[in-house]
Amino acid sequence: MVENGRIQKAFPMDAFLIQGGRRLKGTAVINGSKNAALPILIATLLTDETCTITNVPDLRDISTTYRLLEELGKKVTVTGKTVKVEYRRKLKTKAPYKIVKQMRASILVAGPLLARFGNVRVSLPGGCAIGMRPIDLHLKGFETMGAQSRTEQGDVVLATEGLLAKRVRLTFPSVGATENIMMAAAATSGTTIIDNAAREPEIEDLGNFLTGIGAVVTGAGGKRIKIIGAAKLHGSRHRVIPDRIETGTYLCAVAAAGGDVKLKGAEPKHLEALVAAMKKAGAKISKIPGGMRIVSSGRPKPVSILTKPHPGFPTDVQAPWMAYMALCSGKARVREEIFENRFMHAAELLRMGASIVVDGNTATIRGVPDLSGAEIMASDIRAGAGLIVAALAAHGTTKVGRVYHIDRGYERIEYVLRRLGAKILRVKE
Ligand code: EPZ
């Protein structure tokens, strides 16, 4: 891989030391979306021609994707936020465990490789800190399109005499299954319909990329997506959409710690459920030219939420939201409806003085007037982000361990927060 840009240097045992209680002020620039960039980079496997992707964030999951593409046979050149993916040699059709275990989204190589070569072997990703995360919906989709699947020595093996464009109905609007089937369909002649598709903005971005390389995708971002595939797809240039989860995390951070911040590049249309909940809680959020502005307004009112597929409240902002609600002036509930085990941050928030009772998929928060600094640990990307939100609002110093989780999804979060006036240091443990 050729890297001409800045690459975030992180070490496995880094921790953040955060001295809370400081108001945040100024402007932060929102990066390109991790969860849009990942499938788009993987979709470059659909063509031998050169694809140039811009506004790609500099994150650990993204560099893992570069390694995966290179392992499969692509040449990847990174210059700042621009990534060129080129032909190097005939693609392999096996994604190895050493990469898949670092990043579950590796399963997305199945769709493009199966459609192009008629077979693919991907290590099964296994569970993770937020749930079991099966891939049955991906496999059912491929089976409907004429593939056979089996599990062999920890790998899922898919084969087909040739995929067929079909109508695929998802029993749940899985983001990954929708993306995998869209990519397979893009390289399959005929018209594929995905019913009950995921509606996340990242799906719409992937649809635009696939149209840019020669498929015809309509309806992406809605419940029914139509993909007219082509036997040969071509190169293209594409700009990744802004990261709505990074935006949501910074909104929660400012609302919780207090302050007045402009988020340049943020797209309010992608965050309507969160913005509505924040306004109910009392934060002032407005659309400004080229972004959004948030002005905090003291202790939040209690607002209960339940996470839902888009356009519902995003599960990826649930942890930052819980940290914000830990300070509310009453009782708020958070119900997690997407993942079965996404409350690991709650126990860490208790160490900071929060009052939270978890019962199954519901957390009941009795707001406290203050949180206090403590030594705590991140368990996944967003749980880690939630702990940072709490630490920024807390009195005293918090040490957040296992920062490598946070580095998977937030680009130089400590620089961004420092520029806004936070006291945050990366230290080696
Ligand atoms: C994507 O994961 C995101 N990851 C996640 O972000 C995000 O939390 C999630 O969508 C929901 O919005 C990427 O885009 C790379 P799903 P994905 O398939 O595609 C169940 C982050 O922090 N399910 O919509 O894996 C599954 O177990 C990450 O950036 C099945 O049962 O999400 C889960 O409970 C974390 N069978 C639910 O559906 C399947 O075949 C949602 O999963 C597929 C999913």
Short mmCIF file of C-alpha atoms and ligand atoms in Angstrom, two decimals:
data_model
loop_
_atom_site.label_atom_id
_atom_site.label_comp_id
_atom_site.label_asym_id
_atom_site.label_seq_id
_atom_site.Cartn_x
_atom_site.Cartn_y
_atom_site.Cartn_z
CA MET A 1 0.00 0.00 0.00
CA VAL A 2 1.30 3.45 -0.83
CA GLU A 3 0.54 6.05 1.81
CA ASN A 4 1.23 9.64 0.91
CA GLY A 5 -0.98 11.09 3.62
CA ARG A 6 -0.98 11.39 7.38
CA ILE A 7 -1.86 8.12 9.00
CA GLN A 8 -3.12 8.12 12.55
CA LYS A 9 -0.46 6.56 14.74
CA ALA A 10 -2.00 4.68 17.62
CA PHE A 11 -0.75 2.00 19.96
CA PRO A 12 -2.81 -0.86 21.35
CA MET A 13 -2.61 0.25 24.94
CA ASP A 14 -3.22 3.99 24.55
CA ALA A 15 -5.53 5.68 27.04
CA PHE A 16 -7.10 9.14 27.16
CA LEU A 17 -6.72 11.38 30.16
CA ILE A 18 -9.60 13.85 30.18
CA GLN A 19 -10.03 16.70 32.60
CA GLY A 20 -13.74 17.44 32.38
CA GLY A 21 -15.93 20.41 33.12
CA ARG A 22 -14.71 22.67 30.32
CA ARG A 23 -17.11 24.21 27.83
CA LEU A 24 -16.51 23.41 24.17
CA LYS A 25 -16.32 26.26 21.69
CA GLY A 26 -15.36 26.73 18.04
CA THR A 27 -15.63 24.74 14.83
CA ALA A 28 -15.02 21.07 14.13
CA VAL A 29 -14.85 19.60 10.65
CA ILE A 30 -16.85 16.42 10.14
CA ASN A 31 -14.97 13.65 8.32
CA GLY A 32 -16.21 11.31 5.64
CA SER A 33 -18.39 8.49 6.91
CA LYS A 34 -16.61 5.31 7.99
CA ASN A 35 -19.67 3.16 7.37
CA ALA A 36 -20.18 4.62 3.89
CA ALA A 37 -16.49 4.44 2.93
CA LEU A 38 -16.12 0.77 3.96
CA PRO A 39 -18.65 -0.76 1.52
CA ILE A 40 -17.68 1.69 -1.23
CA LEU A 41 -14.00 0.73 -0.97
CA ILE A 42 -15.03 -2.93 -1.01
CA ALA A 43 -17.27 -2.31 -4.04
CA THR A 44 -14.14 -1.41 -6.04
CA LEU A 45 -13.68 -5.21 -6.22
CA LEU A 46 -16.50 -5.14 -8.79
CA THR A 47 -14.23 -3.71 -11.49
CA ASP A 48 -10.65 -4.02 -12.75
CA GLU A 49 -10.67 -0.35 -13.68
CA THR A 50 -9.35 2.38 -11.38
CA CYS A 51 -11.65 3.92 -8.78
CA THR A 52 -10.80 7.11 -6.90
CA ILE A 53 -12.64 7.67 -3.65
CA THR A 54 -12.38 11.04 -1.90
CA ASN A 55 -13.26 12.25 1.61
CA VAL A 56 -12.18 8.91 3.09
CA PRO A 57 -11.53 9.14 6.84
CA ASP A 58 -8.18 8.09 8.27
CA LEU A 59 -9.23 5.33 10.66
CA ARG A 60 -8.12 1.92 11.77
CA ASP A 61 -11.10 0.13 10.13
CA ILE A 62 -10.33 1.93 6.90
CA SER A 63 -6.67 0.88 6.89
CA THR A 64 -7.80 -2.67 7.65
CA THR A 65 -9.97 -2.41 4.51
CA TYR A 66 -6.92 -1.32 2.49
CA ARG A 67 -5.06 -4.40 3.72
CA LEU A 68 -8.01 -6.59 2.80
CA LEU A 69 -8.17 -5.11 -0.74
CA GLU A 70 -4.41 -5.59 -1.16
CA GLU A 71 -4.59 -9.14 0.14
CA LEU A 72 -7.25 -9.84 -2.51
CA GLY A 73 -5.10 -8.36 -5.29
CA LYS A 74 -5.78 -4.61 -5.55
CA LYS A 75 -3.24 -1.81 -5.39
CA VAL A 76 -4.25 0.93 -2.94
CA THR A 77 -2.70 4.39 -2.94
CA VAL A 78 -3.65 6.83 -0.20
CA THR A 79 -2.95 10.54 -0.59
CA GLY A 80 -4.48 12.47 2.30
CA LYS A 81 -8.21 11.78 2.10
CA THR A 82 -8.08 10.46 -1.47
CA VAL A 83 -7.75 6.77 -2.16
CA LYS A 84 -6.98 5.24 -5.54
CA VAL A 85 -7.81 1.56 -5.93
CA GLU A 86 -6.23 -0.07 -9.00
CA TYR A 87 -5.77 -3.43 -10.67
CA ARG A 88 -2.62 -5.25 -9.54
CA ARG A 89 -3.36 -8.89 -10.32
CA LYS A 90 -6.29 -11.26 -10.76
CA LEU A 91 -8.32 -11.14 -7.57
CA LYS A 92 -8.23 -13.93 -5.01
CA THR A 93 -11.60 -15.11 -3.73
CA LYS A 94 -10.64 -15.87 -0.13
CA ALA A 95 -10.75 -13.32 2.71
CA PRO A 96 -8.51 -14.61 5.51
CA TYR A 97 -9.40 -14.80 9.19
CA LYS A 98 -6.44 -12.64 10.22
CA ILE A 99 -8.22 -9.66 8.61
CA VAL A 100 -11.88 -10.63 9.08
CA LYS A 101 -11.41 -11.03 12.85
CA GLN A 102 -10.26 -7.40 13.03
CA MET A 103 -13.21 -6.06 11.10
CA ARG A 104 -16.56 -7.77 10.65
CA ALA A 105 -17.42 -5.63 7.61
CA SER A 106 -14.94 -7.85 5.69
CA ILE A 107 -17.94 -10.10 5.01
CA LEU A 108 -18.97 -7.49 2.42
CA VAL A 109 -16.38 -8.87 -0.02
CA ALA A 110 -18.70 -11.89 -0.46
CA GLY A 111 -21.20 -10.10 -2.74
CA PRO A 112 -18.80 -8.60 -5.28
CA LEU A 113 -16.49 -11.65 -5.47
CA LEU A 114 -19.33 -14.18 -5.70
CA ALA A 115 -21.00 -12.22 -8.49
CA ARG A 116 -17.77 -11.81 -10.48
CA PHE A 117 -16.10 -15.18 -9.99
CA GLY A 118 -18.88 -17.58 -8.99
CA ASN A 119 -17.24 -18.52 -5.70
CA VAL A 120 -15.94 -16.91 -2.54
CA ARG A 121 -14.64 -18.05 0.83
CA VAL A 122 -14.78 -15.67 3.80
CA SER A 123 -13.90 -16.50 7.40
CA LEU A 124 -16.97 -16.19 9.60
CA PRO A 125 -16.57 -13.04 11.67
CA GLY A 126 -17.91 -14.52 14.95
CA GLY A 127 -19.66 -12.46 17.65
CA CYS A 128 -18.42 -9.18 19.06
CA ALA A 129 -18.80 -6.95 22.12
CA ILE A 130 -22.28 -5.76 21.06
CA GLY A 131 -23.95 -9.02 20.04
CA MET A 132 -23.92 -12.26 18.04
CA ARG A 133 -24.22 -10.53 14.71
CA PRO A 134 -25.13 -13.47 12.45
CA ILE A 135 -24.96 -13.18 8.64
CA ASP A 136 -27.96 -15.38 7.80
CA LEU A 137 -29.73 -12.57 5.93
CA HIS A 138 -26.71 -12.03 3.66
CA LEU A 139 -26.62 -15.77 2.89
CA LYS A 140 -30.38 -16.05 2.29
CA GLY A 141 -30.13 -13.18 -0.17
CA PHE A 142 -27.33 -14.91 -2.11
CA GLU A 143 -29.25 -18.21 -2.01
CA THR A 144 -32.33 -16.50 -3.49
CA MET A 145 -30.05 -15.30 -6.28
CA GLY A 146 -28.92 -18.88 -6.97
CA ALA A 147 -25.87 -19.47 -4.76
CA GLN A 148 -25.23 -22.42 -2.44
CA SER A 149 -23.58 -21.80 0.89
CA ARG A 150 -21.87 -24.05 3.44
CA THR A 151 -19.64 -23.57 6.45
CA GLU A 152 -16.25 -25.23 6.35
CA GLN A 153 -13.50 -24.90 8.96
CA GLY A 154 -14.80 -21.59 10.21
CA ASP A 155 -15.26 -20.16 6.73
CA VAL A 156 -18.46 -19.53 4.83
CA VAL A 157 -18.10 -20.90 1.31
CA LEU A 158 -20.42 -19.65 -1.42
CA ALA A 159 -20.63 -20.97 -4.96
CA THR A 160 -22.88 -20.45 -7.97
CA GLU A 161 -23.10 -21.36 -11.63
CA GLY A 162 -23.99 -17.71 -12.14
CA LEU A 163 -26.09 -15.38 -9.98
CA LEU A 164 -29.58 -14.52 -11.18
CA ALA A 165 -31.30 -11.17 -10.75
CA LYS A 166 -34.24 -11.84 -8.41
CA ARG A 167 -36.58 -10.26 -5.90
CA VAL A 168 -35.00 -10.53 -2.44
CA ARG A 169 -37.07 -9.76 0.63
CA LEU A 170 -35.20 -9.14 3.88
CA THR A 171 -37.01 -10.14 7.08
CA PHE A 172 -35.10 -7.32 8.85
CA PRO A 173 -33.59 -4.25 7.13
CA SER A 174 -29.96 -5.26 7.81
CA VAL A 175 -27.46 -2.66 6.65
CA GLY A 176 -24.75 -5.19 5.78
CA ALA A 177 -27.11 -7.64 4.03
CA THR A 178 -28.60 -4.81 1.94
CA GLU A 179 -25.09 -3.67 0.93
CA ASN A 180 -23.83 -7.17 0.14
CA ILE A 181 -26.86 -7.95 -2.04
CA MET A 182 -26.68 -4.56 -3.79
CA MET A 183 -23.04 -5.20 -4.72
CA ALA A 184 -23.77 -8.73 -5.95
CA ALA A 185 -26.72 -7.42 -7.96
CA ALA A 186 -24.63 -4.66 -9.54
CA ALA A 187 -22.52 -7.31 -11.33
CA THR A 188 -25.48 -9.56 -12.19
CA SER A 189 -27.29 -8.94 -15.49
CA GLY A 190 -30.98 -8.18 -15.06
CA THR A 191 -33.05 -6.38 -12.44
CA THR A 192 -32.74 -7.28 -8.76
CA ILE A 193 -35.23 -5.87 -6.28
CA ILE A 194 -34.47 -5.69 -2.55
CA ASP A 195 -37.61 -5.35 -0.44
CA ASN A 196 -37.51 -4.18 3.18
CA ALA A 197 -34.03 -2.83 2.47
CA ALA A 198 -32.07 -0.83 5.06
CA ARG A 199 -32.64 2.91 4.52
CA GLU A 200 -29.46 4.32 6.09
CA PRO A 201 -27.79 7.23 4.23
CA GLU A 202 -24.74 4.97 3.75
CA ILE A 203 -26.92 2.70 1.58
CA GLU A 204 -27.84 5.65 -0.62
CA ASP A 205 -24.15 6.55 -0.94
CA LEU A 206 -23.29 2.99 -2.00
CA GLY A 207 -26.17 3.13 -4.52
CA ASN A 208 -24.70 6.31 -6.01
CA PHE A 209 -21.26 4.72 -6.24
CA LEU A 210 -22.65 1.60 -7.96
CA THR A 211 -24.51 3.79 -10.45
CA GLY A 212 -21.24 5.67 -11.02
CA ILE A 213 -19.47 2.44 -12.03
CA GLY A 214 -22.16 1.37 -14.48
CA ALA A 215 -25.05 -0.32 -12.63
CA VAL A 216 -28.39 1.47 -12.43
CA VAL A 217 -29.55 1.76 -8.82
CA THR A 218 -32.81 3.45 -7.92
CA GLY A 219 -34.64 3.71 -4.62
CA ALA A 220 -31.54 3.40 -2.37
CA GLY A 221 -32.41 5.14 0.90
CA GLY A 222 -35.98 3.81 0.59
CA LYS A 223 -37.59 0.46 1.44
CA ARG A 224 -37.37 -0.95 -2.08
CA ILE A 225 -34.14 -0.79 -4.04
CA LYS A 226 -33.96 -1.67 -7.72
CA ILE A 227 -30.58 -2.59 -9.17
CA ILE A 228 -30.06 -3.15 -12.88
CA GLY A 229 -26.76 -4.97 -13.05
CA ALA A 230 -24.16 -5.04 -15.79
CA ALA A 231 -21.77 -7.83 -16.79
CA LYS A 232 -18.87 -5.35 -16.88
CA LEU A 233 -18.52 -2.38 -14.55
CA HIS A 234 -16.05 0.47 -14.93
CA GLY A 235 -13.94 2.87 -12.86
CA SER A 236 -15.24 6.06 -11.32
CA ARG A 237 -14.60 8.89 -8.89
CA HIS A 238 -16.78 9.25 -5.80
CA ARG A 239 -16.94 11.50 -2.74
CA VAL A 240 -18.01 9.85 0.54
CA ILE A 241 -20.86 11.47 2.53
CA PRO A 242 -20.17 13.10 5.93
CA ASP A 243 -20.17 10.87 9.00
CA ARG A 244 -23.52 11.22 10.76
CA ILE A 245 -22.36 9.17 13.75
CA GLU A 246 -19.28 11.33 14.31
CA THR A 247 -21.61 14.34 14.02
CA GLY A 248 -24.05 12.83 16.53
CA THR A 249 -21.25 12.07 18.96
CA TYR A 250 -19.97 15.67 18.88
CA LEU A 251 -23.53 16.96 19.30
CA CYS A 252 -23.89 14.86 22.46
CA ALA A 253 -20.46 15.97 23.70
CA VAL A 254 -21.28 19.67 23.39
CA ALA A 255 -24.76 19.23 24.86
CA ALA A 256 -23.34 17.32 27.84
CA ALA A 257 -20.21 19.38 28.52
CA GLY A 258 -21.80 22.72 27.58
CA GLY A 259 -20.72 25.05 24.81
CA ASP A 260 -21.35 26.48 21.37
CA VAL A 261 -19.89 24.58 18.42
CA LYS A 262 -20.25 24.62 14.64
CA LEU A 263 -19.92 21.28 12.87
CA LYS A 264 -18.69 22.02 9.38
CA GLY A 265 -19.84 19.54 6.75
CA ALA A 266 -22.48 17.95 9.02
CA GLU A 267 -25.69 16.91 7.24
CA PRO A 268 -28.79 17.49 9.41
CA LYS A 269 -31.03 15.47 7.04
CA HIS A 270 -29.16 12.32 8.12
CA LEU A 271 -29.81 12.89 11.83
CA GLU A 272 -33.42 13.93 12.19
CA ALA A 273 -34.33 11.52 15.03
CA LEU A 274 -31.31 12.52 17.12
CA VAL A 275 -31.81 16.23 16.50
CA ALA A 276 -35.49 15.97 17.49
CA ALA A 277 -34.54 14.19 20.75
CA MET A 278 -31.80 16.74 21.51
CA LYS A 279 -34.16 19.64 20.96
CA LYS A 280 -36.67 18.02 23.34
CA ALA A 281 -33.87 17.75 25.90
CA GLY A 282 -33.26 21.47 25.53
CA ALA A 283 -30.21 21.80 23.26
CA LYS A 284 -30.42 24.42 20.53
CA ILE A 285 -29.48 22.97 17.19
CA SER A 286 -29.66 24.84 13.92
CA LYS A 287 -28.75 24.33 10.30
CA ILE A 288 -26.12 26.83 9.19
CA PRO A 289 -24.57 27.27 5.74
CA GLY A 290 -22.39 24.19 5.17
CA GLY A 291 -23.17 22.47 8.46
CA MET A 292 -24.85 22.57 11.85
CA ARG A 293 -24.51 24.55 15.06
CA ILE A 294 -25.24 23.42 18.59
CA VAL A 295 -25.62 25.66 21.62
CA SER A 296 -26.07 23.88 24.95
CA SER A 297 -28.60 25.00 27.51
CA GLY A 298 -27.75 23.59 30.91
CA ARG A 299 -28.98 20.39 32.44
CA PRO A 300 -30.92 18.29 29.91
CA LYS A 301 -34.59 17.43 30.33
CA PRO A 302 -35.14 13.66 30.43
CA VAL A 303 -35.93 12.23 27.00
CA SER A 304 -36.48 8.52 26.44
CA ILE A 305 -35.40 6.95 23.16
CA LEU A 306 -35.45 3.59 21.45
CA THR A 307 -32.97 2.70 18.76
CA LYS A 308 -34.42 1.73 15.40
CA PRO A 309 -33.22 1.24 11.83
CA HIS A 310 -32.90 4.55 9.96
CA PRO A 311 -34.72 6.95 10.03
CA GLY A 312 -35.15 5.95 13.69
CA PHE A 313 -32.74 6.86 16.48
CA PRO A 314 -29.33 5.37 15.50
CA THR A 315 -27.95 2.60 17.68
CA ASP A 316 -24.48 4.00 17.03
CA VAL A 317 -25.35 7.17 18.99
CA GLN A 318 -27.05 5.30 21.83
CA ALA A 319 -23.97 5.28 24.09
CA PRO A 320 -23.16 9.01 23.67
CA TRP A 321 -26.87 9.70 24.27
CA MET A 322 -26.88 7.64 27.46
CA ALA A 323 -23.87 9.59 28.73
CA TYR A 324 -25.75 12.85 28.03
CA MET A 325 -28.93 11.59 29.71
CA ALA A 326 -26.92 10.49 32.77
CA LEU A 327 -27.06 14.20 33.66
CA CYS A 328 -30.77 14.76 32.99
CA SER A 329 -33.16 16.34 35.45
CA GLY A 330 -35.40 13.28 35.89
CA LYS A 331 -35.80 9.72 34.62
CA ALA A 332 -35.12 8.66 31.04
CA ARG A 333 -35.22 5.27 29.37
CA VAL A 334 -33.01 3.97 26.61
CA ARG A 335 -34.20 0.88 24.77
CA GLU A 336 -31.74 -0.85 22.43
CA GLU A 337 -33.63 -2.61 19.66
CA ILE A 338 -30.86 -3.32 17.17
CA PHE A 339 -28.16 -5.18 19.11
CA GLU A 340 -28.77 -7.57 22.00
CA ASN A 341 -25.79 -6.54 24.13
CA ARG A 342 -25.03 -2.89 23.60
CA PHE A 343 -24.98 -1.56 27.17
CA MET A 344 -21.39 -2.28 28.20
CA HIS A 345 -20.82 1.46 28.71
CA ALA A 346 -23.57 1.61 31.39
CA ALA A 347 -21.40 -0.18 33.98
CA GLU A 348 -18.51 2.19 33.26
CA LEU A 349 -20.84 5.21 33.64
CA LEU A 350 -21.81 3.89 37.09
CA ARG A 351 -18.13 4.22 38.06
CA MET A 352 -18.49 7.91 37.25
CA GLY A 353 -21.48 8.35 39.54
CA ALA A 354 -24.32 7.80 37.07
CA SER A 355 -27.47 6.03 38.21
CA ILE A 356 -28.48 3.47 35.58
CA VAL A 357 -30.35 0.19 35.91
CA VAL A 358 -30.19 -2.21 32.98
CA ASP A 359 -32.95 -4.75 32.50
CA GLY A 360 -32.69 -6.74 29.27
CA ASN A 361 -32.64 -4.28 26.41
CA THR A 362 -33.80 -1.33 28.53
CA ALA A 363 -31.67 1.01 30.59
CA THR A 364 -33.40 3.28 33.08
CA ILE A 365 -31.40 6.38 33.90
CA ARG A 366 -32.06 8.56 36.92
CA GLY A 367 -30.23 11.74 36.08
CA VAL A 368 -27.61 13.04 38.51
CA PRO A 369 -26.46 16.68 38.68
CA ASP A 370 -22.77 15.76 38.31
CA LEU A 371 -20.54 12.98 37.11
CA SER A 372 -17.07 12.54 38.55
CA GLY A 373 -13.85 11.40 36.91
CA ALA A 374 -12.85 7.74 37.23
CA GLU A 375 -10.73 5.10 35.54
CA ILE A 376 -12.91 3.38 32.92
CA MET A 377 -12.59 1.27 29.79
CA ALA A 378 -13.96 1.36 26.24
CA SER A 379 -15.50 -1.91 25.03
CA ASP A 380 -16.36 -0.95 21.43
CA ILE A 381 -16.19 2.12 19.19
CA ARG A 382 -19.39 3.80 20.28
CA ALA A 383 -19.30 2.71 23.94
CA GLY A 384 -15.87 4.38 23.99
CA ALA A 385 -17.30 7.54 22.43
CA GLY A 386 -20.02 7.58 25.09
CA LEU A 387 -17.39 7.44 27.82
CA ILE A 388 -15.58 10.40 26.27
CA VAL A 389 -18.84 12.38 26.31
CA ALA A 390 -19.29 11.56 30.01
CA ALA A 391 -15.66 12.41 30.80
CA LEU A 392 -15.92 15.82 29.10
CA ALA A 393 -18.93 16.67 31.25
CA ALA A 394 -17.57 15.22 34.51
CA HIS A 395 -15.71 16.96 37.30
CA GLY A 396 -12.14 15.80 37.77
CA THR A 397 -9.96 13.56 35.64
CA THR A 398 -11.13 10.47 33.79
CA LYS A 399 -8.83 7.88 32.32
CA VAL A 400 -10.42 6.04 29.41
CA GLY A 401 -8.58 2.81 28.62
CA ARG A 402 -8.62 0.66 25.45
CA VAL A 403 -8.69 3.67 23.19
CA TYR A 404 -7.92 1.39 20.20
CA HIS A 405 -11.67 0.75 19.99
CA ILE A 406 -12.34 4.49 19.62
CA ASP A 407 -9.58 4.82 16.99
CA ARG A 408 -11.52 2.40 14.76
CA GLY A 409 -14.22 5.00 14.25
CA TYR A 410 -13.13 8.53 15.23
CA GLU A 411 -10.37 10.36 13.43
CA ARG A 412 -8.01 12.14 15.83
CA ILE A 413 -10.81 12.72 18.31
CA GLU A 414 -8.39 14.15 20.85
CA TYR A 415 -7.13 16.84 18.42
CA VAL A 416 -10.68 17.80 17.49
CA LEU A 417 -11.75 18.08 21.12
CA ARG A 418 -8.58 19.95 22.14
CA ARG A 419 -9.23 22.53 19.43
CA LEU A 420 -12.68 22.99 20.95
CA GLY A 421 -11.11 23.67 24.34
CA ALA A 422 -11.21 20.24 25.98
CA LYS A 423 -8.33 18.99 28.09
CA ILE A 424 -7.61 15.59 26.64
CA LEU A 425 -4.30 13.77 26.33
CA ARG A 426 -3.36 10.46 24.73
CA VAL A 427 -1.05 8.54 27.02
CA LYS A 428 0.60 5.12 26.80
CA GLU A 429 -0.30 2.67 29.51
C1 EPZ B 1 -23.86 -1.68 10.40
O1 EPZ B 1 -23.56 -2.95 10.93
C2 EPZ B 1 -22.81 -0.73 10.94
N1 EPZ B 1 -21.50 -1.16 10.49
C3 EPZ B 1 -22.88 -0.68 12.46
O2 EPZ B 1 -21.95 0.26 12.93
C4 EPZ B 1 -24.28 -0.23 12.88
O3 EPZ B 1 -24.38 -0.28 14.28
C5 EPZ B 1 -25.32 -1.17 12.26
O4 EPZ B 1 -25.14 -1.21 10.80
C6 EPZ B 1 -26.75 -0.75 12.55
O5 EPZ B 1 -26.97 0.55 12.09
C7 EPZ B 1 -21.07 -0.84 9.28
O6 EPZ B 1 -21.74 -0.18 8.50
C8 EPZ B 1 -19.70 -1.27 8.91
P1 EPZ B 1 -27.02 -4.84 10.58
P2 EPZ B 1 -24.25 -4.25 10.35
O7 EPZ B 1 -26.74 -5.94 9.63
O8 EPZ B 1 -24.35 -4.13 8.87
C9 EPZ B 1 -28.97 -8.52 12.95
C10 EPZ B 1 -20.18 1.07 14.27
O9 EPZ B 1 -20.04 1.27 15.49
N2 EPZ B 1 -28.64 -9.30 11.75
O10 EPZ B 1 -28.01 -3.81 10.20
O11 EPZ B 1 -23.53 -5.42 10.90
C11 EPZ B 1 -27.70 -8.14 13.72
O12 EPZ B 1 -27.26 -9.18 14.53
C12 EPZ B 1 -20.86 -0.19 13.76
O13 EPZ B 1 -19.75 1.85 13.41
C13 EPZ B 1 -29.08 -10.61 11.64
O14 EPZ B 1 -29.75 -11.13 12.53
O15 EPZ B 1 -25.67 -4.13 11.02
C14 EPZ B 1 -28.14 -6.92 14.45
O16 EPZ B 1 -28.78 -7.30 15.62
C15 EPZ B 1 -21.22 -1.15 14.85
N3 EPZ B 1 -28.73 -11.33 10.54
C16 EPZ B 1 -29.13 -6.26 13.49
O17 EPZ B 1 -29.53 -7.28 12.58
C17 EPZ B 1 -27.99 -10.79 9.54
O18 EPZ B 1 -27.71 -11.50 8.55
C18 EPZ B 1 -28.55 -5.08 12.71
O19 EPZ B 1 -27.44 -5.50 11.96
C19 EPZ B 1 -27.56 -9.46 9.64
C20 EPZ B 1 -27.90 -8.74 10.76
#
